[in-house]
């Protein structure tokens, strides 16, 4: 759960999902209680209750995320928050960092670092390299998506599958309508026209006959269509009238619009079984309401039940599209027949007053409930507490600091933490107003090696600062993406001083095009080629600053020495010490005029692990 909550956007989605799930359950529970209380009312009233309840669920996510919140903090969250404040979570994310008194002997360098020379100077100088993976870094790149991301993916697949099914069924019923023939007989057409007029239906209703259906179907909102089976030719006039009354009842009640809304709600809340139960209960009350309308007009109940039974029996396979109403289903036939034959039931249609009452009741429940934060505030508080112990989020926040040194330090730390959560914030830092921040952000993106950074780094090749452009070249080499080959060669044509960094970067990319461009660069230079694995510092432990190895202040002061060899040696020994207090002076050394000093500063920065402490001068 901790990893899930460390991404603020994912935390918001998780909070909202759980919050809406709880509120939706409350809404459906209230609807269930209300329909039980209204069990003596007409089916149309109970259907209206289920309809407005499911409609509330459609708008709950919007209302819950936009309305001002009434904070509700459960006890269990307070206990967890207190536990975290006592250090439980902090201990989980803290790493053991120690300041080492560097009395070490020179050691073989464990990673290849390119050495760039300046002009005809043959001195080797270290360049950027891929950092070795460190067990001590607390926020390494995740091996895969978080649990929240997986859950979100599964939910989205479920939504898409259900909406695709609805779309397929809609196309299917449209195809049936398109292939059907109108009315089938003058008798059916005339009866349909009379019933439409008698019932006061204002929309044009089309009646068609198809051999692809075995029971009557109705679909459509603004242009409703009633589809009758071929067997209509053998029906008595009484059955035709009963069937058309039932189907036109759906049209009068705007049931198809409700059906689409319910299908969308079921798709969004497919993981909540209560939603499916509510949808099934609503569908049952809908069919009863249409039966009641026919009985209310004057059809005798036993006659209606007989015809309904015979129509259902004629249906061999129940393959009715979900995008249409079927008059009869074998699954609910017995309950409908009992309801039809029952005496003393209220069968009056839904009045405008009752509909308005249901809508007002829904609003009185939905708005206050949406404002109450059952889950979001509590987890947000827990999330904020956890964030205090999350080094990645801490550094991301520091990228917005007013002090450029804090932003620069945060960019370095994100590069060392190598978490993909830092990629987008670092990409945004490539536009920072301070060139030092842009410089270190480019280095950090090279450390993380995420392909998302390739094109932003390519754009950085045209930065106003020459050292920022150089760092962009090196970072592109670290990422090793083929898309950087052409931009790197173009950068070399524009700026000859980038020759060695570009050659190194092309060698790291190591594709056919990259090697071709690399060989061409060597040919233009007039020097023999070298492989990246042949160019490195060799054994560490230079002698110039060895005497200062145990004195941090003296080493940082030596970074400003007039002798470039002393500055390079000081950077090397600071890297061997691994003391985080040397980070800011080493970041300053990235501006050193000597390439060898800059390269050693890059190596040293890569050797220091970031801790959870705030930046300090």
Coordinates of C-alpha atoms in Angstrom, one line a residue:
X1 CA 0.0 0.0 0.0
X2 CA 2.9 2.3 0.7
X3 CA 4.2 2.0 -2.9
X4 CA 0.7 2.6 -4.2
X5 CA 0.3 5.8 -2.3
X6 CA 3.6 7.3 -3.1
X7 CA 2.3 8.5 -6.5
X8 CA 0.0 11.5 -5.7
X9 CA -2.1 11.0 -8.9
X10 CA -2.5 7.3 -8.2
X11 CA -3.3 8.1 -4.6
X12 CA -6.0 10.4 -5.7
X13 CA -7.5 7.8 -8.0
X14 CA -7.4 5.2 -5.2
X15 CA -9.0 7.6 -2.7
X16 CA -11.7 8.6 -5.2
X17 CA -12.5 5.0 -6.2
X18 CA -12.8 3.7 -2.6
X19 CA -14.7 6.8 -1.6
X20 CA -17.2 6.5 -4.4
X21 CA -17.5 2.7 -3.8
X22 CA -18.5 3.4 -0.2
X23 CA -20.9 6.1 -1.1
X24 CA -22.4 4.1 -4.0
X25 CA -23.1 1.3 -1.6
X26 CA -24.8 3.7 0.8
X27 CA -27.0 5.1 -2.0
X28 CA -28.0 1.6 -3.1
X29 CA -28.6 0.5 0.4
X30 CA -30.9 3.5 0.9
X31 CA -32.7 2.7 -2.3
X32 CA -33.2 -0.9 -1.2
X33 CA -34.7 0.3 2.1
X34 CA -37.0 2.8 0.3
X35 CA -38.3 0.2 -2.2
X36 CA -39.0 -2.2 0.6
X37 CA -40.9 0.5 2.4
X38 CA -42.8 1.2 -0.9
X39 CA -43.6 -2.5 -1.6
X40 CA -47.3 -1.6 -1.6
X41 CA -46.8 1.2 -4.1
X42 CA -46.9 0.7 -7.9
X43 CA -44.0 -0.9 -9.7
X44 CA -43.5 2.3 -11.6
X45 CA -42.7 4.1 -8.4
X46 CA -40.2 1.5 -7.3
X47 CA -38.6 1.5 -10.7
X48 CA -38.2 5.3 -10.4
X49 CA -36.4 4.8 -7.0
X50 CA -33.9 2.4 -8.5
X51 CA -33.4 4.6 -11.6
X52 CA -32.6 7.7 -9.6
X53 CA -30.3 5.7 -7.3
X54 CA -28.3 4.3 -10.2
X55 CA -28.3 7.8 -11.8
X56 CA -26.7 9.1 -8.6
X57 CA -23.9 6.7 -9.0
X58 CA -23.2 8.1 -12.5
X59 CA -22.5 11.5 -11.0
X60 CA -21.0 10.6 -7.7
X61 CA -17.3 10.7 -8.9
X62 CA -17.8 14.2 -10.3
X63 CA -19.6 15.4 -7.2
X64 CA -17.2 13.8 -4.8
X65 CA -14.2 15.3 -6.4
X66 CA -15.6 18.8 -6.9
X67 CA -17.9 19.6 -4.0
X68 CA -16.4 21.1 -0.8
X69 CA -15.7 18.3 1.7
X70 CA -17.1 17.7 5.1
X71 CA -14.1 16.0 6.7
X72 CA -14.8 12.7 8.5
X73 CA -11.8 11.1 10.1
X74 CA -12.3 7.4 11.2
X75 CA -10.6 6.2 14.3
X76 CA -8.5 3.5 12.4
X77 CA -6.9 6.2 10.3
X78 CA -5.9 8.3 13.3
X79 CA -4.3 5.2 14.9
X80 CA -2.4 4.4 11.7
X81 CA -1.3 8.0 11.3
X82 CA -0.1 8.2 14.9
X83 CA 1.9 5.0 14.3
X84 CA 3.5 6.4 11.2
X85 CA 4.3 9.7 13.0
X86 CA 6.1 7.6 15.7
X87 CA 8.5 6.4 12.9
X88 CA 7.1 3.1 11.7
X89 CA 6.9 4.2 8.0
X90 CA 10.0 6.4 8.3
X91 CA 12.0 3.5 9.4
X92 CA 10.8 1.5 6.4
X93 CA 12.0 4.1 3.9
X94 CA 15.1 5.3 5.7
X95 CA 18.5 4.0 4.6
X96 CA 21.6 3.5 6.6
X97 CA 24.1 6.1 5.4
X98 CA 27.4 6.6 7.1
X99 CA 30.2 9.1 6.8
X100 CA 33.3 7.1 6.0
X101 CA 36.7 8.4 7.0
X102 CA 38.4 7.6 3.7
X103 CA 41.6 5.7 4.7
X104 CA 41.1 3.4 1.7
X105 CA 43.7 2.2 -0.8
X106 CA 43.2 3.0 -4.4
X107 CA 40.8 0.5 -6.0
X108 CA 40.0 -0.6 -9.5
X109 CA 37.2 1.4 -10.9
X110 CA 34.1 -0.8 -11.2
X111 CA 32.4 1.0 -14.1
X112 CA 33.4 2.4 -17.4
X113 CA 33.7 6.2 -17.5
X114 CA 34.5 7.9 -20.7
X115 CA 37.5 10.3 -20.6
X116 CA 37.3 13.4 -22.7
X117 CA 40.3 15.5 -23.6
X118 CA 40.4 19.1 -24.6
X119 CA 42.1 20.1 -27.8
X120 CA 45.4 18.2 -28.3
X121 CA 45.6 17.5 -24.6
X122 CA 46.0 13.7 -24.2
X123 CA 45.1 13.7 -20.5
X124 CA 42.3 11.3 -19.7
X125 CA 39.3 12.7 -18.0
X126 CA 36.3 10.8 -16.7
X127 CA 32.9 11.1 -18.4
X128 CA 29.5 10.0 -17.5
X129 CA 28.7 6.3 -17.0
X130 CA 25.8 4.1 -16.2
X131 CA 25.6 4.0 -12.4
X132 CA 26.0 0.6 -10.7
X133 CA 22.9 -0.5 -8.9
X134 CA 23.0 0.2 -5.2
X135 CA 21.3 -1.8 -2.6
X136 CA 21.4 1.2 -0.3
X137 CA 19.2 3.4 -2.4
X138 CA 15.8 3.4 -0.9
X139 CA 13.7 4.1 -4.0
X140 CA 15.1 2.1 -6.8
X141 CA 13.2 1.8 -10.1
X142 CA 10.2 -0.4 -9.6
X143 CA 10.3 -3.8 -11.3
X144 CA 6.8 -3.4 -12.6
X145 CA 3.6 -1.4 -12.2
X146 CA 2.2 -0.8 -8.8
X147 CA -0.8 -2.6 -7.3
X148 CA -2.9 0.4 -7.9
X149 CA -1.9 0.7 -11.5
X150 CA -2.7 -3.0 -12.1
X151 CA -6.1 -2.6 -10.4
X152 CA -6.8 0.5 -12.5
X153 CA -5.9 -1.4 -15.6
X154 CA -8.2 -4.3 -14.7
X155 CA -11.0 -1.9 -14.0
X156 CA -10.5 -0.1 -17.3
X157 CA -10.5 -3.4 -19.2
X158 CA -13.7 -4.3 -17.6
X159 CA -15.3 -1.0 -18.5
X160 CA -14.1 -1.2 -22.1
X161 CA -15.4 -4.8 -22.4
X162 CA -18.9 -4.0 -21.1
X163 CA -19.2 -0.8 -23.2
X164 CA -18.0 -2.8 -26.2
X165 CA -20.7 -5.4 -25.6
X166 CA -23.3 -2.6 -25.4
X167 CA -22.0 -1.1 -28.6
X168 CA -22.0 -4.5 -30.4
X169 CA -25.6 -5.2 -29.3
X170 CA -26.6 -1.7 -30.4
X171 CA -25.2 -2.4 -33.9
X172 CA -26.8 -5.8 -33.9
X173 CA -30.3 -4.5 -33.1
X174 CA -29.8 -1.7 -35.7
X175 CA -29.0 -4.3 -38.3
X176 CA -32.1 -6.3 -37.4
X177 CA -34.1 -3.1 -37.8
X178 CA -32.5 -2.3 -41.1
X179 CA -33.2 -5.7 -42.5
X180 CA -36.8 -5.9 -41.2
X181 CA -39.9 -4.9 -43.2
X182 CA -42.4 -2.3 -42.1
X183 CA -45.5 -3.4 -40.1
X184 CA -46.1 -6.6 -42.0
X185 CA -49.8 -5.9 -42.6
X186 CA -52.2 -3.0 -42.8
X187 CA -54.0 -4.4 -39.7
X188 CA -50.8 -4.2 -37.6
X189 CA -50.0 -0.7 -38.9
X190 CA -53.5 0.6 -38.3
X191 CA -53.6 -0.8 -34.7
X192 CA -50.2 0.7 -33.9
X193 CA -51.2 4.1 -35.2
X194 CA -54.4 4.1 -33.1
X195 CA -52.6 3.0 -29.9
X196 CA -49.9 5.6 -30.4
X197 CA -52.6 8.3 -30.7
X198 CA -54.6 6.9 -27.8
X199 CA -51.6 6.8 -25.5
X200 CA -50.5 10.3 -26.4
X201 CA -47.0 9.2 -27.7
X202 CA -45.6 12.4 -29.3
X203 CA -42.5 10.7 -30.9
X204 CA -42.7 8.9 -34.2
X205 CA -42.8 5.2 -33.5
X206 CA -41.8 2.7 -36.2
X207 CA -43.2 -0.8 -36.1
X208 CA -41.3 -3.5 -38.1
X209 CA -41.5 -7.3 -38.6
X210 CA -38.3 -9.4 -38.6
X211 CA -37.6 -13.1 -38.9
X212 CA -34.5 -12.7 -36.7
X213 CA -36.4 -12.3 -33.4
X214 CA -38.7 -14.7 -31.6
X215 CA -40.2 -12.2 -29.1
X216 CA -41.2 -8.5 -29.5
X217 CA -38.4 -6.0 -29.0
X218 CA -38.3 -2.3 -28.5
X219 CA -35.3 0.1 -28.7
X220 CA -34.5 3.7 -29.5
X221 CA -34.9 7.0 -27.6
X222 CA -35.9 9.8 -30.0
X223 CA -37.0 7.5 -32.8
X224 CA -38.3 4.3 -31.0
X225 CA -38.7 1.1 -33.0
X226 CA -40.9 -1.9 -32.1
X227 CA -39.7 -5.1 -33.7
X228 CA -42.3 -7.9 -34.0
X229 CA -41.5 -11.5 -34.8
X230 CA -42.7 -13.2 -38.0
X231 CA -45.3 -15.1 -36.0
X232 CA -47.3 -11.9 -35.6
X233 CA -49.2 -13.0 -38.8
X234 CA -50.8 -15.8 -36.8
X235 CA -51.6 -13.8 -33.7
X236 CA -55.1 -12.8 -32.7
X237 CA -56.0 -9.1 -32.7
X238 CA -56.2 -9.3 -28.9
X239 CA -52.5 -10.5 -28.6
X240 CA -51.4 -7.9 -31.1
X241 CA -53.0 -5.2 -29.0
X242 CA -51.5 -6.5 -25.7
X243 CA -48.0 -6.8 -27.2
X244 CA -48.2 -3.3 -28.7
X245 CA -49.5 -1.8 -25.5
X246 CA -46.6 -3.3 -23.5
X247 CA -44.0 -2.2 -26.0
X248 CA -45.4 1.3 -26.3
X249 CA -45.4 1.5 -22.5
X250 CA -41.6 1.4 -22.7
X251 CA -41.7 4.3 -25.2
X252 CA -44.0 6.4 -23.0
X253 CA -41.8 5.8 -20.0
X254 CA -38.6 6.6 -21.8
X255 CA -37.3 3.3 -20.6
X256 CA -34.6 3.0 -23.4
X257 CA -32.8 6.1 -22.1
X258 CA -32.9 4.6 -18.6
X259 CA -31.6 1.3 -20.0
X260 CA -28.5 3.1 -21.6
X261 CA -27.8 4.9 -18.4
X262 CA -28.0 1.7 -16.3
X263 CA -25.7 -0.1 -18.7
X264 CA -23.1 2.7 -18.4
X265 CA -23.4 2.6 -14.6
X266 CA -22.9 -1.2 -14.6
X267 CA -19.9 -0.8 -16.9
X268 CA -18.3 1.8 -14.6
X269 CA -19.2 -0.1 -11.3
X270 CA -18.8 -3.6 -12.7
X271 CA -16.8 -4.7 -9.7
X272 CA -19.6 -3.8 -7.3
X273 CA -22.1 -6.7 -7.1
X274 CA -24.7 -4.4 -5.5
X275 CA -24.9 -2.4 -8.7
X276 CA -25.8 -5.5 -10.7
X277 CA -28.4 -6.5 -8.1
X278 CA -29.9 -3.0 -8.3
X279 CA -29.9 -3.1 -12.1
X280 CA -31.7 -6.5 -12.1
X281 CA -34.3 -5.2 -9.6
X282 CA -34.8 -2.1 -11.6
X283 CA -35.3 -4.2 -14.8
X284 CA -37.8 -6.4 -13.0
X285 CA -39.8 -3.3 -11.8
X286 CA -39.6 -1.8 -15.3
X287 CA -41.3 -4.8 -16.9
X288 CA -43.9 -4.9 -14.1
X289 CA -44.6 -1.2 -14.7
X290 CA -45.2 -1.9 -18.4
X291 CA -47.5 -4.8 -17.5
X292 CA -49.3 -2.6 -15.1
X293 CA -49.9 0.1 -17.7
X294 CA -51.6 -2.4 -20.0
X295 CA -53.7 -3.7 -17.1
X296 CA -54.5 -0.2 -16.0
X297 CA -55.9 0.6 -19.5
X298 CA -58.4 -2.3 -19.2
X299 CA -56.7 -5.6 -20.3
X300 CA -57.9 -8.5 -18.1
X301 CA -55.1 -9.9 -16.0
X302 CA -55.6 -13.6 -16.8
X303 CA -55.8 -12.9 -20.5
X304 CA -52.6 -10.8 -20.4
X305 CA -50.8 -13.5 -18.3
X306 CA -51.8 -16.2 -20.8
X307 CA -50.5 -14.3 -23.8
X308 CA -47.3 -13.4 -22.0
X309 CA -46.7 -17.1 -21.1
X310 CA -47.3 -18.2 -24.7
X311 CA -45.0 -15.5 -26.1
X312 CA -42.2 -16.5 -23.7
X313 CA -42.7 -20.2 -24.5
X314 CA -42.1 -19.4 -28.2
X315 CA -38.7 -18.1 -27.4
X316 CA -36.4 -21.1 -28.0
X317 CA -33.1 -19.3 -27.0
X318 CA -32.9 -16.1 -24.9
X319 CA -30.4 -14.2 -27.0
X320 CA -32.1 -10.8 -26.8
X321 CA -29.5 -7.9 -27.3
X322 CA -28.9 -5.9 -24.2
X323 CA -29.6 -2.8 -26.3
X324 CA -33.3 -3.7 -26.6
X325 CA -36.3 -4.7 -24.4
X326 CA -37.8 -8.1 -24.9
X327 CA -41.4 -8.5 -23.8
X328 CA -40.8 -11.8 -22.1
X329 CA -37.9 -13.7 -20.5
X330 CA -38.3 -17.2 -19.2
X331 CA -36.0 -16.3 -16.2
X332 CA -38.5 -13.9 -14.6
X333 CA -41.7 -15.1 -16.2
X334 CA -43.1 -16.8 -13.0
X335 CA -42.7 -13.7 -10.9
X336 CA -44.3 -11.5 -13.5
X337 CA -47.3 -13.8 -13.9
X338 CA -47.8 -13.8 -10.1
X339 CA -47.7 -10.0 -10.1
X340 CA -50.1 -9.8 -13.0
X341 CA -52.6 -12.2 -11.4
X342 CA -52.3 -10.6 -7.9
X343 CA -55.4 -8.7 -6.8
X344 CA -55.4 -5.3 -5.1
X345 CA -52.0 -4.1 -6.3
X346 CA -51.4 -0.5 -7.2
X347 CA -51.0 -0.3 -10.9
X348 CA -51.2 3.4 -11.5
X349 CA -48.5 4.9 -13.8
X350 CA -45.8 7.2 -12.4
X351 CA -47.1 10.7 -11.9
X352 CA -45.1 13.9 -12.5
X353 CA -45.3 14.6 -8.7
X354 CA -43.9 11.2 -7.8
X355 CA -41.1 11.6 -10.4
X356 CA -40.2 15.0 -9.0
X357 CA -40.3 13.6 -5.4
X358 CA -37.9 10.8 -6.4
X359 CA -35.5 13.3 -8.1
X360 CA -35.6 15.7 -5.1
X361 CA -35.0 12.8 -2.7
X362 CA -32.0 11.7 -4.8
X363 CA -30.5 15.2 -4.7
X364 CA -31.1 15.4 -0.9
X365 CA -29.1 12.2 -0.5
X366 CA -26.5 12.6 -3.3
X367 CA -25.2 16.1 -2.5
X368 CA -24.6 15.8 1.2
X369 CA -23.2 12.3 0.8
X370 CA -20.8 13.5 -2.0
X371 CA -19.6 16.3 0.3
X372 CA -18.8 13.9 3.1
X373 CA -15.2 12.5 2.7
X374 CA -15.6 9.0 4.0
X375 CA -12.2 7.9 2.7
X376 CA -10.4 10.6 0.7
X377 CA -9.5 12.9 3.6
X378 CA -8.3 10.2 5.9
X379 CA -6.1 8.5 3.3
X380 CA -4.9 11.9 2.1
X381 CA -3.7 12.6 5.7
X382 CA -2.1 9.2 5.8
X383 CA -0.6 9.8 2.4
X384 CA 0.9 13.2 3.5
X385 CA 2.4 11.5 6.6
X386 CA 4.0 8.8 4.4
X387 CA 5.2 11.4 2.0
X388 CA 7.3 12.9 4.7
X389 CA 9.3 9.7 4.7
X390 CA 9.4 9.3 0.9
X391 CA 12.7 10.6 -0.4
X392 CA 11.6 10.7 -4.0
X393 CA 8.5 12.8 -3.3
X394 CA 10.5 15.0 -1.1
X395 CA 13.0 15.8 -3.9
X396 CA 10.2 16.3 -6.4
X397 CA 8.7 18.9 -4.1
X398 CA 12.1 20.6 -3.8
X399 CA 12.3 21.1 -7.5
X400 CA 9.7 23.9 -7.0
X401 CA 11.9 25.7 -4.4
X402 CA 12.8 29.4 -4.9
X403 CA 16.5 28.7 -4.2
X404 CA 18.3 27.4 -7.3
X405 CA 20.7 25.5 -5.1
X406 CA 17.9 23.5 -3.5
X407 CA 16.4 22.7 -7.0
X408 CA 19.8 21.7 -8.3
X409 CA 20.4 19.5 -5.3
X410 CA 17.0 17.9 -5.6
X411 CA 17.7 17.1 -9.3
X412 CA 20.9 15.4 -8.4
X413 CA 19.2 13.3 -5.6
X414 CA 16.5 12.2 -8.0
X415 CA 19.1 11.0 -10.5
X416 CA 20.8 9.0 -7.7
X417 CA 17.5 7.5 -6.5
X418 CA 16.8 6.4 -10.1
X419 CA 13.0 6.3 -9.6
X420 CA 10.9 6.7 -12.7
X421 CA 8.6 8.9 -10.7
X422 CA 11.2 11.6 -11.0
X423 CA 11.3 11.5 -14.8
X424 CA 8.5 13.9 -15.6
X425 CA 9.5 16.5 -12.9
X426 CA 13.1 16.4 -14.1
X427 CA 11.9 16.9 -17.7
X428 CA 10.1 19.9 -16.6
X429 CA 13.3 21.1 -14.9
X430 CA 15.0 21.1 -18.3
X431 CA 13.1 24.4 -18.7
X432 CA 14.3 25.8 -15.4
X433 CA 15.3 29.5 -15.5
X434 CA 18.7 28.6 -13.9
X435 CA 21.2 26.9 -16.2
X436 CA 22.8 24.9 -13.3
X437 CA 19.4 23.3 -12.6
X438 CA 19.0 22.4 -16.3
X439 CA 22.6 21.0 -16.3
X440 CA 22.0 18.7 -13.3
X441 CA 18.5 17.7 -14.5
X442 CA 20.0 16.5 -17.7
X443 CA 22.6 14.5 -15.8
X444 CA 19.9 13.0 -13.6
X445 CA 17.8 11.9 -16.6
X446 CA 20.8 10.1 -17.9
X447 CA 21.1 8.3 -14.7
X448 CA 17.5 7.2 -14.7
X449 CA 17.7 6.1 -18.4
X450 CA 14.0 6.4 -19.2
X451 CA 13.2 6.7 -22.9
X452 CA 10.6 9.3 -22.1
X453 CA 13.5 11.8 -21.6
X454 CA 15.1 11.3 -25.1
X455 CA 13.2 14.0 -27.0
X456 CA 13.3 16.6 -24.3
X457 CA 17.1 16.0 -24.1
X458 CA 17.4 16.3 -27.9
X459 CA 15.7 19.7 -27.6
X460 CA 18.2 20.6 -24.9
X461 CA 21.0 20.3 -27.4
X462 CA 20.1 23.8 -28.5
X463 CA 20.3 25.3 -25.0
X464 CA 22.0 28.7 -24.7
X465 CA 24.5 27.3 -22.2
X466 CA 27.4 25.2 -23.7
X467 CA 27.9 23.0 -20.6
X468 CA 24.1 22.2 -20.6
X469 CA 24.4 21.2 -24.2
X470 CA 27.4 19.0 -23.4
X471 CA 25.5 17.4 -20.5
X472 CA 22.5 16.7 -22.8
X473 CA 24.9 14.9 -25.2
X474 CA 26.2 12.7 -22.3
X475 CA 22.7 12.0 -21.0
X476 CA 21.6 10.8 -24.4
X477 CA 24.6 8.5 -24.5
X478 CA 23.6 7.1 -21.1
X479 CA 20.0 6.4 -22.3
X480 CA 21.3 4.7 -25.5
X481 CA 18.3 5.4 -27.7
X482 CA 18.6 5.1 -31.5
X483 CA 16.5 8.3 -32.0
X484 CA 19.4 10.4 -30.6
X485 CA 21.9 9.4 -33.4
X486 CA 20.8 12.0 -36.0
X487 CA 20.4 14.9 -33.5
X488 CA 23.9 14.1 -32.0
X489 CA 25.6 14.2 -35.4
X490 CA 23.8 17.5 -36.2
X491 CA 25.0 18.9 -32.8
X492 CA 28.6 17.9 -33.7
X493 CA 28.3 19.8 -37.0
X494 CA 27.2 22.9 -35.2
X495 CA 29.7 22.7 -32.4
X496 CA 33.1 21.2 -32.7
X497 CA 33.8 21.3 -29.0
X498 CA 31.2 18.6 -28.5
X499 CA 33.3 16.1 -30.6
X500 CA 34.5 13.8 -27.8
X501 CA 31.2 13.8 -25.9
X502 CA 29.3 13.0 -29.1
X503 CA 31.8 10.2 -30.1
X504 CA 31.4 8.7 -26.6
X505 CA 27.6 9.0 -26.7
X506 CA 27.4 7.4 -30.2
X507 CA 29.6 4.6 -28.9
X508 CA 27.2 4.0 -26.0
X509 CA 24.2 3.8 -28.4
X510 CA 26.1 1.3 -30.5
X511 CA 23.7 0.8 -33.3
X512 CA 24.7 0.5 -37.0
X513 CA 23.8 4.1 -37.7
X514 CA 25.5 5.2 -34.5
X515 CA 28.7 3.4 -35.3
X516 CA 28.7 4.8 -38.9
X517 CA 28.3 8.3 -37.5
X518 CA 31.0 7.6 -34.9
X519 CA 33.5 6.4 -37.5
X520 CA 32.7 9.5 -39.6
X521 CA 33.4 11.7 -36.6
X522 CA 36.8 10.1 -36.1
X523 CA 37.6 10.5 -39.8
X524 CA 36.8 14.2 -39.7
X525 CA 38.9 14.5 -36.6
X526 CA 41.9 12.8 -38.2
X527 CA 42.6 10.6 -35.2
X528 CA 42.4 6.8 -34.7
X529 CA 39.3 5.4 -33.2
X530 CA 39.0 4.2 -29.6
X531 CA 36.4 2.1 -28.0
X532 CA 34.4 3.4 -25.0
X533 CA 35.6 0.5 -22.9
X534 CA 39.2 1.5 -23.6
X535 CA 38.8 5.0 -22.2
X536 CA 38.6 5.3 -18.5
X537 CA 40.4 6.5 -15.4
X538 CA 42.3 3.4 -14.7
X539 CA 43.1 3.0 -11.0
X540 CA 41.7 5.6 -8.6
X541 CA 43.7 7.2 -5.9
X542 CA 45.5 10.2 -7.4
X543 CA 48.3 11.6 -5.3
X544 CA 47.6 15.4 -5.4
X545 CA 44.8 15.4 -2.8
X546 CA 45.7 12.2 -0.9
X547 CA 46.9 14.1 2.1
X548 CA 43.6 15.8 2.4
X549 CA 41.5 12.6 2.1
X550 CA 40.3 12.7 5.7
X551 CA 39.5 16.5 5.8
X552 CA 36.2 17.3 4.1
X553 CA 36.6 21.0 4.3
X554 CA 40.1 20.9 2.8
X555 CA 38.9 18.7 -0.1
X556 CA 36.0 21.0 -0.9
X557 CA 38.4 24.0 -0.8
X558 CA 40.8 22.1 -3.1
X559 CA 38.0 22.1 -5.8
X560 CA 38.8 25.8 -6.2
X561 CA 42.6 25.3 -6.5
X562 CA 44.4 26.9 -9.4
X563 CA 45.9 23.6 -10.5
X564 CA 43.3 21.5 -12.5
X565 CA 45.1 18.3 -11.4
X566 CA 44.5 19.2 -7.8
X567 CA 40.8 20.0 -8.5
X568 CA 40.4 16.7 -10.3
X569 CA 42.1 14.8 -7.5
X570 CA 39.9 16.6 -4.9
X571 CA 36.8 15.6 -6.8
X572 CA 38.0 12.0 -6.9
X573 CA 38.6 11.8 -3.2
X574 CA 35.3 13.4 -2.4
X575 CA 33.7 10.7 -4.4
X576 CA 35.6 8.0 -2.5
X577 CA 34.5 9.5 0.8
X578 CA 30.9 9.4 -0.3
X579 CA 29.9 12.2 2.1
X580 CA 26.7 13.9 1.1
X581 CA 28.0 17.2 2.4
X582 CA 30.2 17.3 -0.7
X583 CA 27.4 17.3 -3.1
X584 CA 26.9 21.0 -3.5
X585 CA 30.6 21.8 -4.0
X586 CA 30.8 19.0 -6.6
X587 CA 27.7 20.4 -8.4
X588 CA 29.6 23.7 -8.6
X589 CA 32.5 21.7 -10.1
X590 CA 30.3 20.8 -13.0
X591 CA 31.1 24.3 -14.2
X592 CA 34.9 23.8 -14.0
X593 CA 36.6 25.0 -17.2
X594 CA 38.6 21.7 -17.4
X595 CA 36.8 18.7 -18.9
X596 CA 38.8 16.3 -16.7
X597 CA 37.5 18.1 -13.6
X598 CA 33.9 18.1 -14.8
X599 CA 34.1 14.4 -15.7
X600 CA 35.5 13.5 -12.3
X601 CA 32.9 15.6 -10.5
X602 CA 30.2 13.6 -12.5
X603 CA 31.8 10.4 -11.3
X604 CA 32.0 11.6 -7.7
X605 CA 28.4 12.7 -7.6
X606 CA 27.4 9.2 -8.8
X607 CA 29.3 7.7 -5.9
X608 CA 27.3 9.6 -3.2
X609 CA 24.0 8.3 -1.9
X610 CA 21.2 10.7 -1.2
X611 CA 19.7 10.7 2.2
X612 CA 16.3 11.9 3.4
X613 CA 17.7 15.1 4.9
X614 CA 16.6 18.5 3.6
X615 CA 19.1 20.6 1.6
X616 CA 21.2 22.8 3.8
X617 CA 24.0 25.2 3.0

